[in-house]
GROMACS .gro file of C-alpha atoms in nm:
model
  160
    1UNK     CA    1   4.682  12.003  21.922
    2UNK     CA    2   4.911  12.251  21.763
    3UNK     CA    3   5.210  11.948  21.678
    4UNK     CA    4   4.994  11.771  21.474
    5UNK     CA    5   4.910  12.070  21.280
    6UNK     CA    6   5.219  12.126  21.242
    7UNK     CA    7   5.312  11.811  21.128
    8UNK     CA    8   5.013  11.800  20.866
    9UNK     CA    9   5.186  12.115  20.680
   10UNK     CA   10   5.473  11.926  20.588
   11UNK     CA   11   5.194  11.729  20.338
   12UNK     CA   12   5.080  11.813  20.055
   13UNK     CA   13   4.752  11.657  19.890
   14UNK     CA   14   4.766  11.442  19.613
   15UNK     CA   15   4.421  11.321  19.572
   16UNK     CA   16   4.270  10.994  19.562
   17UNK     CA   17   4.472  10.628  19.533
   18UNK     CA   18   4.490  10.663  19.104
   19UNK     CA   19   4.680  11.043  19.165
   20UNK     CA   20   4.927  10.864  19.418
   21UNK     CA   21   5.011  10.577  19.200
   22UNK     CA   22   5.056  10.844  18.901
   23UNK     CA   23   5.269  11.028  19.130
   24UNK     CA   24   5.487  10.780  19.268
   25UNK     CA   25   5.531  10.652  18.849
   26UNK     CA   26   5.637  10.997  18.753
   27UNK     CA   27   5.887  10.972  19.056
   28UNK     CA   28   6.031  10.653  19.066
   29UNK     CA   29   5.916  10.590  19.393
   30UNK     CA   30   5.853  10.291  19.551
   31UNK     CA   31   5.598  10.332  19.838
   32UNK     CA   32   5.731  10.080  20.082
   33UNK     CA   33   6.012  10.239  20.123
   34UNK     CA   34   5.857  10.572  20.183
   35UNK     CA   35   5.737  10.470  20.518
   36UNK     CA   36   5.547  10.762  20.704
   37UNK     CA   37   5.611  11.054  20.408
   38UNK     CA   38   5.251  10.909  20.301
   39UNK     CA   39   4.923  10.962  20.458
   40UNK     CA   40   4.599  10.863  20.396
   41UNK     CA   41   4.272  11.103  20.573
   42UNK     CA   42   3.922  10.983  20.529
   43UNK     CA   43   3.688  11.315  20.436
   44UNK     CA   44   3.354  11.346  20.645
   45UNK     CA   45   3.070  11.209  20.496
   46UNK     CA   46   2.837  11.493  20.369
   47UNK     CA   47   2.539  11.270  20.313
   48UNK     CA   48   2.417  10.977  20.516
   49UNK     CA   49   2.448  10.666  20.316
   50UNK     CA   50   2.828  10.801  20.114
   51UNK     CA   51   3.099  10.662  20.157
   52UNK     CA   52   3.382  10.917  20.124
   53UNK     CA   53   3.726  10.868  19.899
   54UNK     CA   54   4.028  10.818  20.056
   55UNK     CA   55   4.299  11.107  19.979
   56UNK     CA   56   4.642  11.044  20.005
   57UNK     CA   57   4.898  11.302  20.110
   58UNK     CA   58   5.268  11.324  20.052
   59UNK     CA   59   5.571  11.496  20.249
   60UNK     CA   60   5.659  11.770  20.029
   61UNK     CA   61   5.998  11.695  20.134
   62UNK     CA   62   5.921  11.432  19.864
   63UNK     CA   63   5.768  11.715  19.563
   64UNK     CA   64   6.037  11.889  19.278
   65UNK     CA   65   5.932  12.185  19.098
   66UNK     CA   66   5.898  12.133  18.739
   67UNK     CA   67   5.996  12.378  18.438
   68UNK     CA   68   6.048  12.691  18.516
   69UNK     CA   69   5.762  12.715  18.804
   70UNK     CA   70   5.864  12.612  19.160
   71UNK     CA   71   5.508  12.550  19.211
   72UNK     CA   72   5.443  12.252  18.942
   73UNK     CA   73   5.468  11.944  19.112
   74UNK     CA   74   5.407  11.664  18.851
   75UNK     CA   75   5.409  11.661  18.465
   76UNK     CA   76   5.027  11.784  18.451
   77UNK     CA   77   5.066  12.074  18.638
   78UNK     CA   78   5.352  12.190  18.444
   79UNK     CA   79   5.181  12.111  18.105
   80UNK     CA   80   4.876  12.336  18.293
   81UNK     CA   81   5.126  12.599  18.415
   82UNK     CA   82   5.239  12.630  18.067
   83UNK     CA   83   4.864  12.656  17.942
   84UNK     CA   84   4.843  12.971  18.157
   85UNK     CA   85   5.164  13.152  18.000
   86UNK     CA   86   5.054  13.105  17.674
   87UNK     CA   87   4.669  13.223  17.775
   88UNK     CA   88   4.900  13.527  17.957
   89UNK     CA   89   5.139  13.569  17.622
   90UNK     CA   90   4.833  13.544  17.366
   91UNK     CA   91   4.539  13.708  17.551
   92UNK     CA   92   4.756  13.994  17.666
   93UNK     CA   93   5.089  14.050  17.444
   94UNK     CA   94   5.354  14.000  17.709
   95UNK     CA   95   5.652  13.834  17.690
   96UNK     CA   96   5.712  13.425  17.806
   97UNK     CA   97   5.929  13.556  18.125
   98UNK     CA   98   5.650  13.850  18.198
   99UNK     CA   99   5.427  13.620  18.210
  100UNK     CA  100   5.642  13.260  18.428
  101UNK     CA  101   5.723  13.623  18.678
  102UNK     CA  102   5.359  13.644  18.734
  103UNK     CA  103   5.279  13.307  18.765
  104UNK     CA  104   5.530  13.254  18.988
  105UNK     CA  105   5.491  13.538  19.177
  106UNK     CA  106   5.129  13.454  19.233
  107UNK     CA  107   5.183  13.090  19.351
  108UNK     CA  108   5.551  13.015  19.440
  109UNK     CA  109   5.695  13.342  19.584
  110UNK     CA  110   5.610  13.380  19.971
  111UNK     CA  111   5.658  13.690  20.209
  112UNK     CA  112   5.925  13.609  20.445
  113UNK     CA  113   5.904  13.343  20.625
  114UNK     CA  114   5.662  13.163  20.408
  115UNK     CA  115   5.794  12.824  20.234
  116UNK     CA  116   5.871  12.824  19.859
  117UNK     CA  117   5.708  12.743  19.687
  118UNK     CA  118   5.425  12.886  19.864
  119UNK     CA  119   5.156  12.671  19.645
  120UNK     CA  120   5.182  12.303  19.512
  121UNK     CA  121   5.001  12.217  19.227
  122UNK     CA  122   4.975  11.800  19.210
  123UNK     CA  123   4.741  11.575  19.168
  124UNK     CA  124   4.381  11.652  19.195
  125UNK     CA  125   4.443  11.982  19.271
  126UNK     CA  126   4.208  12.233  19.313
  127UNK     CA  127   4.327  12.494  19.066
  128UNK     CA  128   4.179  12.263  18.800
  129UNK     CA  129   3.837  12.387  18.853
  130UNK     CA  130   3.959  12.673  18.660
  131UNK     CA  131   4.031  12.704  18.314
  132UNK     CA  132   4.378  12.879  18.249
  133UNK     CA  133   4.213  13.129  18.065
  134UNK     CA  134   4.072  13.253  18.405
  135UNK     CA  135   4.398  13.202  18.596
  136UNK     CA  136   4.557  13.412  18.337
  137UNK     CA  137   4.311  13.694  18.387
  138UNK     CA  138   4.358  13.657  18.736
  139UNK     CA  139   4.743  13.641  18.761
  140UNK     CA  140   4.757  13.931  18.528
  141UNK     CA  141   4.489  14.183  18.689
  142UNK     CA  142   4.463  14.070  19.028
  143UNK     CA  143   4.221  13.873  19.257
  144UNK     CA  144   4.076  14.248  19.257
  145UNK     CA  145   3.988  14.356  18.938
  146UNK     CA  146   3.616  14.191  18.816
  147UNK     CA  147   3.857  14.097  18.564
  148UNK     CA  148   3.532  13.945  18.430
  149UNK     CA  149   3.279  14.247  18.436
  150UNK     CA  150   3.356  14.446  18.054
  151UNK     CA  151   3.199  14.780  18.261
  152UNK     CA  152   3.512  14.785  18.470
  153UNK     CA  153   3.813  14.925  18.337
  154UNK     CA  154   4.152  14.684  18.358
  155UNK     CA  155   4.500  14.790  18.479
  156UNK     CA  156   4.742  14.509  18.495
  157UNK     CA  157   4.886  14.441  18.852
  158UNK     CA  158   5.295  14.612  18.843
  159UNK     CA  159   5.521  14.375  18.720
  160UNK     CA  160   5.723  14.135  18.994
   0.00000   0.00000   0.00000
C-alpha cells in the first residue's frame, strides 16, 4: 500500500522506550501532546520463544539538527559526530571545516529531491556499530577504497 509507505518516511527511528524518553527529555516534549507524531512497530520474532522490543518512531517533523551537522539529531549523536571530525582532523591532517564538509556531505547533503538531511542519527542508531575511527576512514576515502587493506593505495575522495 504505497500511502502507508509513504507515511512511514516521515518517521524516523528512535529505538526502544529508554531512547524515546531520553529523547523527549532532551526536547522538552511532552508525549501526550504529541498525539500521532509517535509510533510504536513490534519487530518479527527471529526465534520461537523471543519476545521482540518495542521501537518507537518519531515524525521528523519533530528532529533539529545539532552543531554544525544537519544530520545529529540528539546530544549523543552530535558528541559522536564530533568524535568523527577529530578522528578526520587527527588521523588525516585536515582542517575542522574539511572535515564537518565531509561529514556532512556524506550523511546530510541529498541529490535533488532528496530531504535534508538525508540521514538522522538518534537514538539507537545504527551508525553506532561503528567506531568513528572507521566512519572517518570511510567519509574520507570513500565506501570504495578497502580503506582497511594496507596493500591498497589511498586517495582521498575530492573535497565537497
Amino acid at each position: 500500500m504505497p500511502g502507508a509507505a509513504k507515511r512511514d518516511e516521515a518517521f524516523e527511528t528512535v529505538g526502544p522506550r529508554e531512547y524515546l524518553d531520553r529523547l523527549l527529555t532532551e526536547y522538552q516534549l511532552d508525549e501526550q501532546e504529541l498525539g500521532d507524531q509517535i509510533r510504536v512497530r513490534t519487530p518479527p520474532r527471529w526465534l520461537p520463544n523471543e519476545i521482540p522490543t518495542q521501537e518507537y518512531l518519531v515524525d521528523a517533523s519533530l528532529l533539529r539538527s545539532h552543531g554544525d551537522f544537519a544530520c545529529a539529531g540528539d546530544t549523543e549523536a552530535l558528541a559522536f559526530c564530533e568524535n568523527i571530525i577529530n578522528a578526520m582532523t587527527t588521523g588525516y591532517g585536515i582542517s575542522r571545516n574539511e572535515a564537518v564538509a565531509r561529514l556532512n556531505k556524506h550523511w546530510s547533503h541529498a541529490d535533488p529531491p532528496g530531504r535534508v538531511p538525508r540521514v538522522w542519527i538518534v537514538g539507537l542508531d545504527i551508525v553506532y556499530h561503528e567506531e568513528a575511527e572507521s566512519w572517518a576512514a570511510l567519509i574520507y576515502y570513500g565506501p570504495d577504497s578497502r580503506w582497511w587493506d594496507p596493500e591498497t593505495s589511498q586517495q582521498p575522495l575530492p573535497l565537497p
